[in-house]
PDB file of C-alpha atoms and ligand atoms in Angstrom:
ATOM      1  CA  MET K 994     -15.832   8.986  17.178  1.00  0.00           C
ATOM      2  CA  ASN K 995     -17.324   8.209  13.792  1.00  0.00           C
ATOM      3  CA  LEU K 996     -16.335  10.687  11.078  1.00  0.00           C
ATOM      4  CA  ILE K 997     -16.953  10.891   7.333  1.00  0.00           C
ATOM      5  CA  PHE K 998     -14.732  12.847   4.945  1.00  0.00           C
ATOM      6  CA  VAL K 999     -16.459  13.831   1.717  1.00  0.00           C
ATOM      7  CA  GLY K1000     -15.297  16.007  -1.153  1.00  0.00           C
ATOM      8  CA  PRO K1001     -14.001  15.945  -4.709  1.00  0.00           C
ATOM      9  CA  PRO K1002     -11.173  13.626  -5.784  1.00  0.00           C
ATOM     10  CA  GLY K1003      -7.815  15.089  -4.795  1.00  0.00           C
ATOM     11  CA  ALA K1004      -9.264  17.356  -2.093  1.00  0.00           C
ATOM     12  CA  GLY K1005      -6.840  15.901   0.464  1.00  0.00           C
ATOM     13  CA  LYS K1006      -9.278  13.632   2.305  1.00  0.00           C
ATOM     14  CA  GLY K1007      -6.884  10.691   2.459  1.00  0.00           C
ATOM     15  CA  THR K1008      -3.905  12.811   3.505  1.00  0.00           C
ATOM     16  CA  ILE K1009      -5.748  14.380   6.439  1.00  0.00           C
ATOM     17  CA  ALA K1010      -7.656  11.206   7.369  1.00  0.00           C
ATOM     18  CA  ALA K1011      -4.359   9.336   7.856  1.00  0.00           C
ATOM     19  CA  LYS K1012      -3.091  12.013  10.249  1.00  0.00           C
ATOM     20  CA  ILE K1013      -6.296  12.395  12.286  1.00  0.00           C
ATOM     21  CA  ALA K1014      -6.809   8.623  12.521  1.00  0.00           C
ATOM     22  CA  ALA K1015      -3.256   8.194  13.847  1.00  0.00           C
ATOM     23  CA  GLU K1016      -3.842  10.882  16.496  1.00  0.00           C
ATOM     24  CA  LEU K1017      -7.133   9.334  17.604  1.00  0.00           C
ATOM     25  CA  SER K1018      -5.921   5.700  17.268  1.00  0.00           C
ATOM     26  CA  ILE K1019      -8.917   4.769  15.139  1.00  0.00           C
ATOM     27  CA  PRO K1020      -8.847   3.172  11.664  1.00  0.00           C
ATOM     28  CA  HIS K1021      -8.787   5.236   8.479  1.00  0.00           C
ATOM     29  CA  ILE K1022     -11.103   3.320   6.194  1.00  0.00           C
ATOM     30  CA  SER K1023     -10.725   4.299   2.553  1.00  0.00           C
ATOM     31  CA  THR K1024     -12.924   2.346   0.141  1.00  0.00           C
ATOM     32  CA  GLY K1025     -10.559   3.366  -2.669  1.00  0.00           C
ATOM     33  CA  ASP K1026      -7.583   1.874  -0.777  1.00  0.00           C
ATOM     34  CA  ILE K1027      -9.511  -1.353  -0.105  1.00  0.00           C
ATOM     35  CA  PHE K1028     -10.405  -1.711  -3.790  1.00  0.00           C
ATOM     36  CA  ARG K1029      -6.814  -0.965  -4.880  1.00  0.00           C
ATOM     37  CA  GLN K1030      -5.431  -3.520  -2.405  1.00  0.00           C
ATOM     38  CA  ASN K1031      -7.781  -6.141  -3.873  1.00  0.00           C
ATOM     39  CA  ILE K1032      -6.672  -5.235  -7.386  1.00  0.00           C
ATOM     40  CA  ARG K1033      -2.993  -5.619  -6.387  1.00  0.00           C
ATOM     41  CA  GLU K1034      -3.688  -8.977  -4.764  1.00  0.00           C
ATOM     42  CA  GLN K1035      -5.785 -10.064  -7.781  1.00  0.00           C
ATOM     43  CA  THR K1036      -8.698 -11.212  -5.641  1.00  0.00           C
ATOM     44  CA  GLU K1037     -12.141 -11.884  -7.167  1.00  0.00           C
ATOM     45  CA  LEU K1038     -13.214  -8.449  -5.977  1.00  0.00           C
ATOM     46  CA  GLY K1039     -10.082  -6.890  -7.440  1.00  0.00           C
ATOM     47  CA  LYS K1040     -10.746  -8.456 -10.859  1.00  0.00           C
ATOM     48  CA  LYS K1041     -14.344  -7.199 -10.772  1.00  0.00           C
ATOM     49  CA  VAL K1042     -13.467  -3.587  -9.978  1.00  0.00           C
ATOM     50  CA  LYS K1043     -10.153  -2.925 -11.799  1.00  0.00           C
ATOM     51  CA  GLN K1044     -11.707  -1.589 -14.980  1.00  0.00           C
ATOM     52  CA  ILE K1045     -14.161   0.534 -13.003  1.00  0.00           C
ATOM     53  CA  LEU K1046     -11.431   2.205 -10.933  1.00  0.00           C
ATOM     54  CA  ASP K1047      -9.137   2.814 -13.883  1.00  0.00           C
ATOM     55  CA  SER K1048     -11.918   4.617 -15.744  1.00  0.00           C
ATOM     56  CA  GLY K1049     -13.066   6.678 -12.760  1.00  0.00           C
ATOM     57  CA  GLU K1050     -16.568   5.175 -12.643  1.00  0.00           C
ATOM     58  CA  LEU K1051     -18.144   4.138  -9.344  1.00  0.00           C
ATOM     59  CA  VAL K1052     -18.236   0.561  -8.064  1.00  0.00           C
ATOM     60  CA  PRO K1053     -21.903  -0.603  -7.756  1.00  0.00           C
ATOM     61  CA  ASP K1054     -23.603   0.492  -4.535  1.00  0.00           C
ATOM     62  CA  GLU K1055     -24.569  -2.940  -3.271  1.00  0.00           C
ATOM     63  CA  LEU K1056     -21.041  -4.286  -3.440  1.00  0.00           C
ATOM     64  CA  THR K1057     -19.576  -1.183  -1.793  1.00  0.00           C
ATOM     65  CA  ILE K1058     -22.201  -1.064   0.980  1.00  0.00           C
ATOM     66  CA  ASP K1059     -21.602  -4.729   1.878  1.00  0.00           C
ATOM     67  CA  LEU K1060     -17.857  -4.130   1.969  1.00  0.00           C
ATOM     68  CA  VAL K1061     -18.153  -1.161   4.353  1.00  0.00           C
ATOM     69  CA  SER K1062     -20.755  -2.807   6.548  1.00  0.00           C
ATOM     70  CA  ASP K1063     -18.408  -5.770   6.973  1.00  0.00           C
ATOM     71  CA  ARG K1064     -15.349  -3.543   7.610  1.00  0.00           C
ATOM     72  CA  LEU K1065     -17.145  -1.549  10.335  1.00  0.00           C
ATOM     73  CA  SER K1066     -17.954  -4.791  12.158  1.00  0.00           C
ATOM     74  CA  HIS K1067     -14.258  -5.559  12.736  1.00  0.00           C
ATOM     75  CA  SER K1068     -12.978  -5.235  16.300  1.00  0.00           C
ATOM     76  CA  ASP K1069     -10.607  -2.335  15.510  1.00  0.00           C
ATOM     77  CA  ALA K1070     -13.539  -0.205  14.396  1.00  0.00           C
ATOM     78  CA  GLN K1071     -15.586  -0.441  17.572  1.00  0.00           C
ATOM     79  CA  ALA K1072     -14.100   2.692  19.199  1.00  0.00           C
ATOM     80  CA  GLY K1073     -14.577   4.818  16.111  1.00  0.00           C
ATOM     81  CA  TRP K1074     -13.469   5.292  12.492  1.00  0.00           C
ATOM     82  CA  ILE K1075     -12.884   7.744   9.709  1.00  0.00           C
ATOM     83  CA  LEU K1076     -14.626   6.833   6.459  1.00  0.00           C
ATOM     84  CA  ASP K1077     -12.834   8.358   3.457  1.00  0.00           C
ATOM     85  CA  GLY K1078     -14.547   7.993   0.066  1.00  0.00           C
ATOM     86  CA  PHE K1079     -17.755   6.457   1.423  1.00  0.00           C
ATOM     87  CA  PRO K1080     -20.628   7.248   1.116  1.00  0.00           C
ATOM     88  CA  ARG K1081     -20.352   8.445  -2.439  1.00  0.00           C
ATOM     89  CA  THR K1082     -23.996   8.173  -3.522  1.00  0.00           C
ATOM     90  CA  GLU K1083     -27.219   9.023  -1.731  1.00  0.00           C
ATOM     91  CA  THR K1084     -28.091   5.297  -1.700  1.00  0.00           C
ATOM     92  CA  GLN K1085     -24.837   4.577   0.177  1.00  0.00           C
ATOM     93  CA  ALA K1086     -25.531   7.411   2.676  1.00  0.00           C
ATOM     94  CA  GLU K1087     -29.005   6.061   3.407  1.00  0.00           C
ATOM     95  CA  ALA K1088     -27.650   2.540   3.824  1.00  0.00           C
ATOM     96  CA  LEU K1089     -24.922   3.714   6.212  1.00  0.00           C
ATOM     97  CA  ASP K1090     -27.561   5.337   8.415  1.00  0.00           C
ATOM     98  CA  GLU K1091     -29.165   1.895   8.755  1.00  0.00           C
ATOM     99  CA  PHE K1092     -26.067   0.227  10.210  1.00  0.00           C
ATOM    100  CA  ALA K1093     -23.910   2.938  11.817  1.00  0.00           C
ATOM    101  CA  ARG K1094     -23.970   6.168  13.800  1.00  0.00           C
ATOM    102  CA  VAL K1095     -22.329   9.144  12.118  1.00  0.00           C
ATOM    103  CA  ASP K1096     -21.048  11.890  14.455  1.00  0.00           C
ATOM    104  CA  GLU K1097     -19.856  14.427  11.895  1.00  0.00           C
ATOM    105  CA  VAL K1098     -19.440  14.739   8.160  1.00  0.00           C
ATOM    106  CA  VAL K1099     -16.580  16.925   6.986  1.00  0.00           C
ATOM    107  CA  PHE K1100     -16.903  18.436   3.517  1.00  0.00           C
ATOM    108  CA  PHE K1101     -13.564  19.312   1.872  1.00  0.00           C
ATOM    109  CA  ARG K1102     -14.272  22.370  -0.275  1.00  0.00           C
ATOM    110  CA  ILE K1103     -11.897  22.965  -3.178  1.00  0.00           C
ATOM    111  CA  ASP K1104     -12.121  24.039  -6.820  1.00  0.00           C
ATOM    112  CA  ASP K1105     -11.371  21.906  -9.903  1.00  0.00           C
ATOM    113  CA  GLU K1106      -8.196  23.791 -10.877  1.00  0.00           C
ATOM    114  CA  GLU K1107      -6.522  22.945  -7.563  1.00  0.00           C
ATOM    115  CA  VAL K1108      -7.722  19.325  -7.790  1.00  0.00           C
ATOM    116  CA  VAL K1109      -6.058  18.916 -11.181  1.00  0.00           C
ATOM    117  CA  LYS K1110      -2.757  20.286  -9.790  1.00  0.00           C
ATOM    118  CA  ARG K1111      -2.899  17.967  -6.805  1.00  0.00           C
ATOM    119  CA  LEU K1112      -3.748  14.806  -8.697  1.00  0.00           C
ATOM    120  CA  GLY K1113      -1.249  15.541 -11.439  1.00  0.00           C
ATOM    121  CA  GLY K1114       1.581  15.597  -8.885  1.00  0.00           C
ATOM    122  CA  ARG K1115       0.357  12.841  -6.584  1.00  0.00           C
ATOM    123  CA  ARG K1116       2.566   9.817  -6.032  1.00  0.00           C
ATOM    124  CA  VAL K1117       1.609   6.835  -3.887  1.00  0.00           C
ATOM    125  CA  HIS K1118       3.224   3.934  -2.116  1.00  0.00           C
ATOM    126  CA  PRO K1119       0.959   1.124  -3.333  1.00  0.00           C
ATOM    127  CA  ALA K1120       1.401  -1.288  -0.437  1.00  0.00           C
ATOM    128  CA  SER K1121       0.544   1.200   2.334  1.00  0.00           C
ATOM    129  CA  GLY K1122      -1.491   3.810   0.438  1.00  0.00           C
ATOM    130  CA  ARG K1123       0.876   6.521   1.754  1.00  0.00           C
ATOM    131  CA  THR K1124       0.466   9.573  -0.413  1.00  0.00           C
ATOM    132  CA  TYR K1125       2.906  12.297  -1.470  1.00  0.00           C
ATOM    133  CA  HIS K1126       2.923  15.247  -3.831  1.00  0.00           C
ATOM    134  CA  ILE K1127       6.003  16.056  -5.906  1.00  0.00           C
ATOM    135  CA  GLU K1128       5.705  19.752  -4.953  1.00  0.00           C
ATOM    136  CA  PHE K1129       3.352  20.152  -1.964  1.00  0.00           C
ATOM    137  CA  ASP K1130       4.306  17.106   0.119  1.00  0.00           C
ATOM    138  CA  PRO K1131       7.441  15.549  -1.370  1.00  0.00           C
ATOM    139  CA  PRO K1132       9.088  12.359  -0.078  1.00  0.00           C
ATOM    140  CA  LYS K1133      12.593  12.709   1.422  1.00  0.00           C
ATOM    141  CA  GLU K1134      14.070  11.015  -1.637  1.00  0.00           C
ATOM    142  CA  PRO K1135      12.197  11.803  -4.893  1.00  0.00           C
ATOM    143  CA  GLY K1136      10.316   8.767  -6.197  1.00  0.00           C
ATOM    144  CA  PHE K1137      10.690   6.617  -3.054  1.00  0.00           C
ATOM    145  CA  ASP K1138       8.584   5.945   0.043  1.00  0.00           C
ATOM    146  CA  ASP K1139       9.927   7.516   3.269  1.00  0.00           C
ATOM    147  CA  GLU K1140       9.319   4.450   5.427  1.00  0.00           C
ATOM    148  CA  THR K1141      10.170   1.492   3.197  1.00  0.00           C
ATOM    149  CA  GLY K1142      12.376   3.059   0.512  1.00  0.00           C
ATOM    150  CA  GLU K1143      10.167   1.324  -2.108  1.00  0.00           C
ATOM    151  CA  PRO K1144       9.294   3.072  -5.389  1.00  0.00           C
ATOM    152  CA  LEU K1145       6.288   5.378  -5.596  1.00  0.00           C
ATOM    153  CA  ILE K1146       3.815   5.145  -8.471  1.00  0.00           C
ATOM    154  CA  ARG K1147       1.265   7.322 -10.183  1.00  0.00           C
ATOM    155  CA  ARG K1148      -2.310   6.008  -9.862  1.00  0.00           C
ATOM    156  CA  GLU K1149      -3.936   4.850 -13.144  1.00  0.00           C
ATOM    157  CA  ASP K1150      -6.918   7.124 -12.461  1.00  0.00           C
ATOM    158  CA  ASP K1151      -4.659  10.178 -12.048  1.00  0.00           C
ATOM    159  CA  GLU K1152      -4.329  10.471 -15.842  1.00  0.00           C
ATOM    160  CA  PRO K1153      -5.979  13.663 -17.232  1.00  0.00           C
ATOM    161  CA  ASP K1154      -8.960  11.907 -18.894  1.00  0.00           C
ATOM    162  CA  ALA K1155      -9.759   9.873 -15.801  1.00  0.00           C
ATOM    163  CA  ILE K1156      -9.436  12.985 -13.565  1.00  0.00           C
ATOM    164  CA  ARG K1157     -11.935  14.854 -15.752  1.00  0.00           C
ATOM    165  CA  HIS K1158     -14.332  11.920 -15.624  1.00  0.00           C
ATOM    166  CA  ARG K1159     -14.002  11.536 -11.849  1.00  0.00           C
ATOM    167  CA  LEU K1160     -14.912  15.200 -11.402  1.00  0.00           C
ATOM    168  CA  GLU K1161     -18.025  14.681 -13.543  1.00  0.00           C
ATOM    169  CA  VAL K1162     -18.995  11.577 -11.567  1.00  0.00           C
ATOM    170  CA  TYR K1163     -18.399  13.500  -8.344  1.00  0.00           C
ATOM    171  CA  ARG K1164     -20.741  16.316  -9.392  1.00  0.00           C
ATOM    172  CA  LYS K1165     -23.482  13.933 -10.510  1.00  0.00           C
ATOM    173  CA  GLU K1166     -23.341  11.209  -7.838  1.00  0.00           C
ATOM    174  CA  THR K1167     -21.540  12.579  -4.769  1.00  0.00           C
ATOM    175  CA  ALA K1168     -22.578  16.238  -4.577  1.00  0.00           C
ATOM    176  CA  PRO K1169     -26.090  15.022  -3.522  1.00  0.00           C
ATOM    177  CA  VAL K1170     -24.428  13.265  -0.542  1.00  0.00           C
ATOM    178  CA  VAL K1171     -23.224  16.681   0.680  1.00  0.00           C
ATOM    179  CA  ASP K1172     -26.810  17.967   0.452  1.00  0.00           C
ATOM    180  CA  TYR K1173     -28.079  14.851   2.246  1.00  0.00           C
ATOM    181  CA  TYR K1174     -25.973  15.567   5.340  1.00  0.00           C
ATOM    182  CA  GLN K1175     -26.461  19.319   5.154  1.00  0.00           C
ATOM    183  CA  ARG K1176     -30.226  18.872   5.311  1.00  0.00           C
ATOM    184  CA  ASP K1177     -30.095  17.315   8.778  1.00  0.00           C
ATOM    185  CA  GLY K1178     -27.275  19.499  10.144  1.00  0.00           C
ATOM    186  CA  ARG K1179     -24.504  16.869  10.248  1.00  0.00           C
ATOM    187  CA  LEU K1180     -22.232  18.667   7.777  1.00  0.00           C
ATOM    188  CA  VAL K1181     -19.275  20.896   8.616  1.00  0.00           C
ATOM    189  CA  GLU K1182     -17.064  22.447   5.949  1.00  0.00           C
ATOM    190  CA  VAL K1183     -13.293  22.971   5.757  1.00  0.00           C
ATOM    191  CA  ASP K1184     -11.340  25.097   3.321  1.00  0.00           C
ATOM    192  CA  ALA K1185      -9.370  22.286   1.671  1.00  0.00           C
ATOM    193  CA  ALA K1186      -7.427  24.688  -0.565  1.00  0.00           C
ATOM    194  CA  GLN K1187      -5.171  25.660   2.359  1.00  0.00           C
ATOM    195  CA  PRO K1188      -1.774  24.041   2.851  1.00  0.00           C
ATOM    196  CA  ILE K1189      -1.880  20.639   4.561  1.00  0.00           C
ATOM    197  CA  GLU K1190      -1.038  22.026   8.042  1.00  0.00           C
ATOM    198  CA  GLY K1191      -3.943  24.513   7.880  1.00  0.00           C
ATOM    199  CA  VAL K1192      -6.470  21.823   6.920  1.00  0.00           C
ATOM    200  CA  PHE K1193      -5.090  19.547   9.657  1.00  0.00           C
ATOM    201  CA  GLU K1194      -5.484  22.264  12.305  1.00  0.00           C
ATOM    202  CA  ASP K1195      -9.086  22.925  11.197  1.00  0.00           C
ATOM    203  CA  LEU K1196      -9.823  19.207  11.471  1.00  0.00           C
ATOM    204  CA  ARG K1197      -8.318  19.064  14.944  1.00  0.00           C
ATOM    205  CA  ALA K1198     -10.672  21.863  16.014  1.00  0.00           C
ATOM    206  CA  ILE K1199     -13.650  19.948  14.584  1.00  0.00           C
ATOM    207  CA  VAL K1200     -12.615  16.776  16.418  1.00  0.00           C
ATOM    208  CA  GLU K1201     -12.279  18.708  19.683  1.00  0.00           C
ATOM    209  CA  GLU K1202     -15.736  20.192  19.213  1.00  0.00           C
ATOM    210  CA  VAL K1203     -17.239  16.718  18.639  1.00  0.00           C
ATOM    211  CA  GLN K1204     -15.384  15.335  21.673  1.00  0.00           C
ATOM    212  CA  ASN K1205     -16.770  18.140  23.888  1.00  0.00           C
ATOM    213  CA  ARG K1206     -20.413  17.580  22.927  1.00  0.00           C
TER     214      ARG K1206
HETATM  215  P1  AP5 X2398     -10.672   7.102  -3.927  1.00  0.00           P
HETATM  216  O1  AP5 X2398      -9.389   6.449  -3.678  1.00  0.00           O
HETATM  217  O2  AP5 X2398     -11.601   7.367  -2.796  1.00  0.00           O
HETATM  218  O3  AP5 X2398     -10.397   8.402  -4.756  1.00  0.00           O
HETATM  219  P2  AP5 X2398     -10.983   9.886  -4.642  1.00  0.00           P
HETATM  220  O4  AP5 X2398     -12.182  10.150  -3.850  1.00  0.00           O
HETATM  221  O5  AP5 X2398     -11.084  10.253  -6.064  1.00  0.00           O
HETATM  222  O6  AP5 X2398     -10.011  10.583  -3.776  1.00  0.00           O
HETATM  223  P3  AP5 X2398      -8.513  10.666  -3.936  1.00  0.00           P
HETATM  224  O7  AP5 X2398      -7.842   9.521  -3.281  1.00  0.00           O
HETATM  225  O8  AP5 X2398      -8.198  10.885  -5.401  1.00  0.00           O
HETATM  226  O9  AP5 X2398      -8.223  12.053  -3.249  1.00  0.00           O
HETATM  227  P4  AP5 X2398      -8.090  12.523  -1.728  1.00  0.00           P
HETATM  228  O10 AP5 X2398      -9.149  13.541  -1.459  1.00  0.00           O
HETATM  229  O11 AP5 X2398      -7.952  11.402  -0.786  1.00  0.00           O
HETATM  230  O12 AP5 X2398      -6.715  13.314  -1.871  1.00  0.00           O
HETATM  231  P5  AP5 X2398      -5.245  12.951  -1.330  1.00  0.00           P
HETATM  232  O13 AP5 X2398      -5.196  13.078   0.146  1.00  0.00           O
HETATM  233  O14 AP5 X2398      -4.755  11.717  -1.972  1.00  0.00           O
HETATM  234  O15 AP5 X2398     -11.520   6.247  -4.979  1.00  0.00           O
HETATM  235  C1  AP5 X2398     -10.939   5.729  -6.157  1.00  0.00           C
HETATM  236  C2  AP5 X2398     -11.978   4.959  -6.931  1.00  0.00           C
HETATM  237  O16 AP5 X2398     -12.475   3.853  -6.165  1.00  0.00           O
HETATM  238  C3  AP5 X2398     -13.236   5.720  -7.344  1.00  0.00           C
HETATM  239  O17 AP5 X2398     -13.038   6.489  -8.517  1.00  0.00           O
HETATM  240  C4  AP5 X2398     -14.228   4.591  -7.536  1.00  0.00           C
HETATM  241  O18 AP5 X2398     -14.019   3.918  -8.735  1.00  0.00           O
HETATM  242  C5  AP5 X2398     -13.871   3.642  -6.389  1.00  0.00           C
HETATM  243  N1  AP5 X2398     -14.593   3.924  -5.163  1.00  0.00           N
HETATM  244  C6  AP5 X2398     -14.050   4.328  -3.968  1.00  0.00           C
HETATM  245  N2  AP5 X2398     -15.000   4.504  -3.045  1.00  0.00           N
HETATM  246  C7  AP5 X2398     -16.183   4.214  -3.661  1.00  0.00           C
HETATM  247  C8  AP5 X2398     -17.534   4.248  -3.230  1.00  0.00           C
HETATM  248  N3  AP5 X2398     -17.883   4.630  -1.975  1.00  0.00           N
HETATM  249  N4  AP5 X2398     -18.491   3.895  -4.110  1.00  0.00           N
HETATM  250  C9  AP5 X2398     -18.172   3.513  -5.367  1.00  0.00           C
HETATM  251  N5  AP5 X2398     -16.920   3.493  -5.852  1.00  0.00           N
HETATM  252  C10 AP5 X2398     -15.930   3.843  -4.995  1.00  0.00           C
HETATM  253  O19 AP5 X2398      -4.442  14.233  -1.935  1.00  0.00           O
HETATM  254  C11 AP5 X2398      -4.291  14.412  -3.328  1.00  0.00           C
HETATM  255  C12 AP5 X2398      -2.882  15.001  -3.591  1.00  0.00           C
HETATM  256  O20 AP5 X2398      -2.818  16.314  -3.055  1.00  0.00           O
HETATM  257  C13 AP5 X2398      -1.747  14.222  -2.918  1.00  0.00           C
HETATM  258  O21 AP5 X2398      -0.642  14.259  -3.768  1.00  0.00           O
HETATM  259  C14 AP5 X2398      -1.454  15.008  -1.621  1.00  0.00           C
HETATM  260  O22 AP5 X2398      -0.087  14.904  -1.240  1.00  0.00           O
HETATM  261  C15 AP5 X2398      -1.792  16.425  -2.044  1.00  0.00           C
HETATM  262  N6  AP5 X2398      -2.404  17.220  -0.967  1.00  0.00           N
HETATM  263  C16 AP5 X2398      -3.296  16.796  -0.036  1.00  0.00           C
HETATM  264  N7  AP5 X2398      -3.676  17.828   0.724  1.00  0.00           N
HETATM  265  C17 AP5 X2398      -3.018  18.908   0.271  1.00  0.00           C
HETATM  266  C18 AP5 X2398      -3.043  20.277   0.644  1.00  0.00           C
HETATM  267  N8  AP5 X2398      -3.802  20.725   1.651  1.00  0.00           N
HETATM  268  N9  AP5 X2398      -2.232  21.148  -0.036  1.00  0.00           N
HETATM  269  C19 AP5 X2398      -1.476  20.708  -1.071  1.00  0.00           C
HETATM  270  N10 AP5 X2398      -1.423  19.414  -1.482  1.00  0.00           N
HETATM  271  C20 AP5 X2398      -2.213  18.523  -0.821  1.00  0.00           C
END
């Protein structure tokens, strides 16, 4: 099953994608996580994109499209995948349609006020991308990852100025992607403002519907 999660920053796409991907035993492919891993490992790609991610701008389409096209060709992605954070521009959506089949696109609907609360309290385990929230989804021990015990960090782009800019970029560049999929009936919407369990249950129902087609 090939699923896309689209929505504003902080809508909970990554949190839910990790859970659904584990249930379906398919990879959760987050372009943001791939870029951040490259930044941590100081690869050529990481050096190229660090400034872009920190500021909340988008990485150029061509580079991002090539990265995803390559990732989807890996053996673990042949039985399905969840794409989280891609496509983010109409150009990326059109390109994806050239090299992959998309079964369903899930739009995470949420307002800006809730996004700001979520991103302000988000903490991440850099090595795995595991995500917590100091209030809504806290780790067992504050400040430390549940599985490794390693320290959690705050993402550079979760600072107030970068959050505001990411929301602007979302409205300008990514909102048209929602329209793109709505036009041909591939879009389904979830109320992402619910608690995590509620969003997860809605996603399970969507997955079941796609499986029964
Ligand atoms: P990316 O990493 O994709 O960031 P994003 O889209 O801004 O999304 P986030 O990771 O911020 O949010 P999310 O929706 O996954 O929320 P999460 O589950 O973490 O991209 C980062 C950057 O990389 C971009 O700015 C760009 O520079 C670049 N990039 C990436 N893809 C690109 C592309 N295709 N093209 C060009 N550039 C690209 O949840 C947020 C918080 O809320 C967490 O603390 C979580 O615990 C909490 N939470 C989650 N769900 C709930 C809930 N239901 N109730 C309460 N709290 C919740």
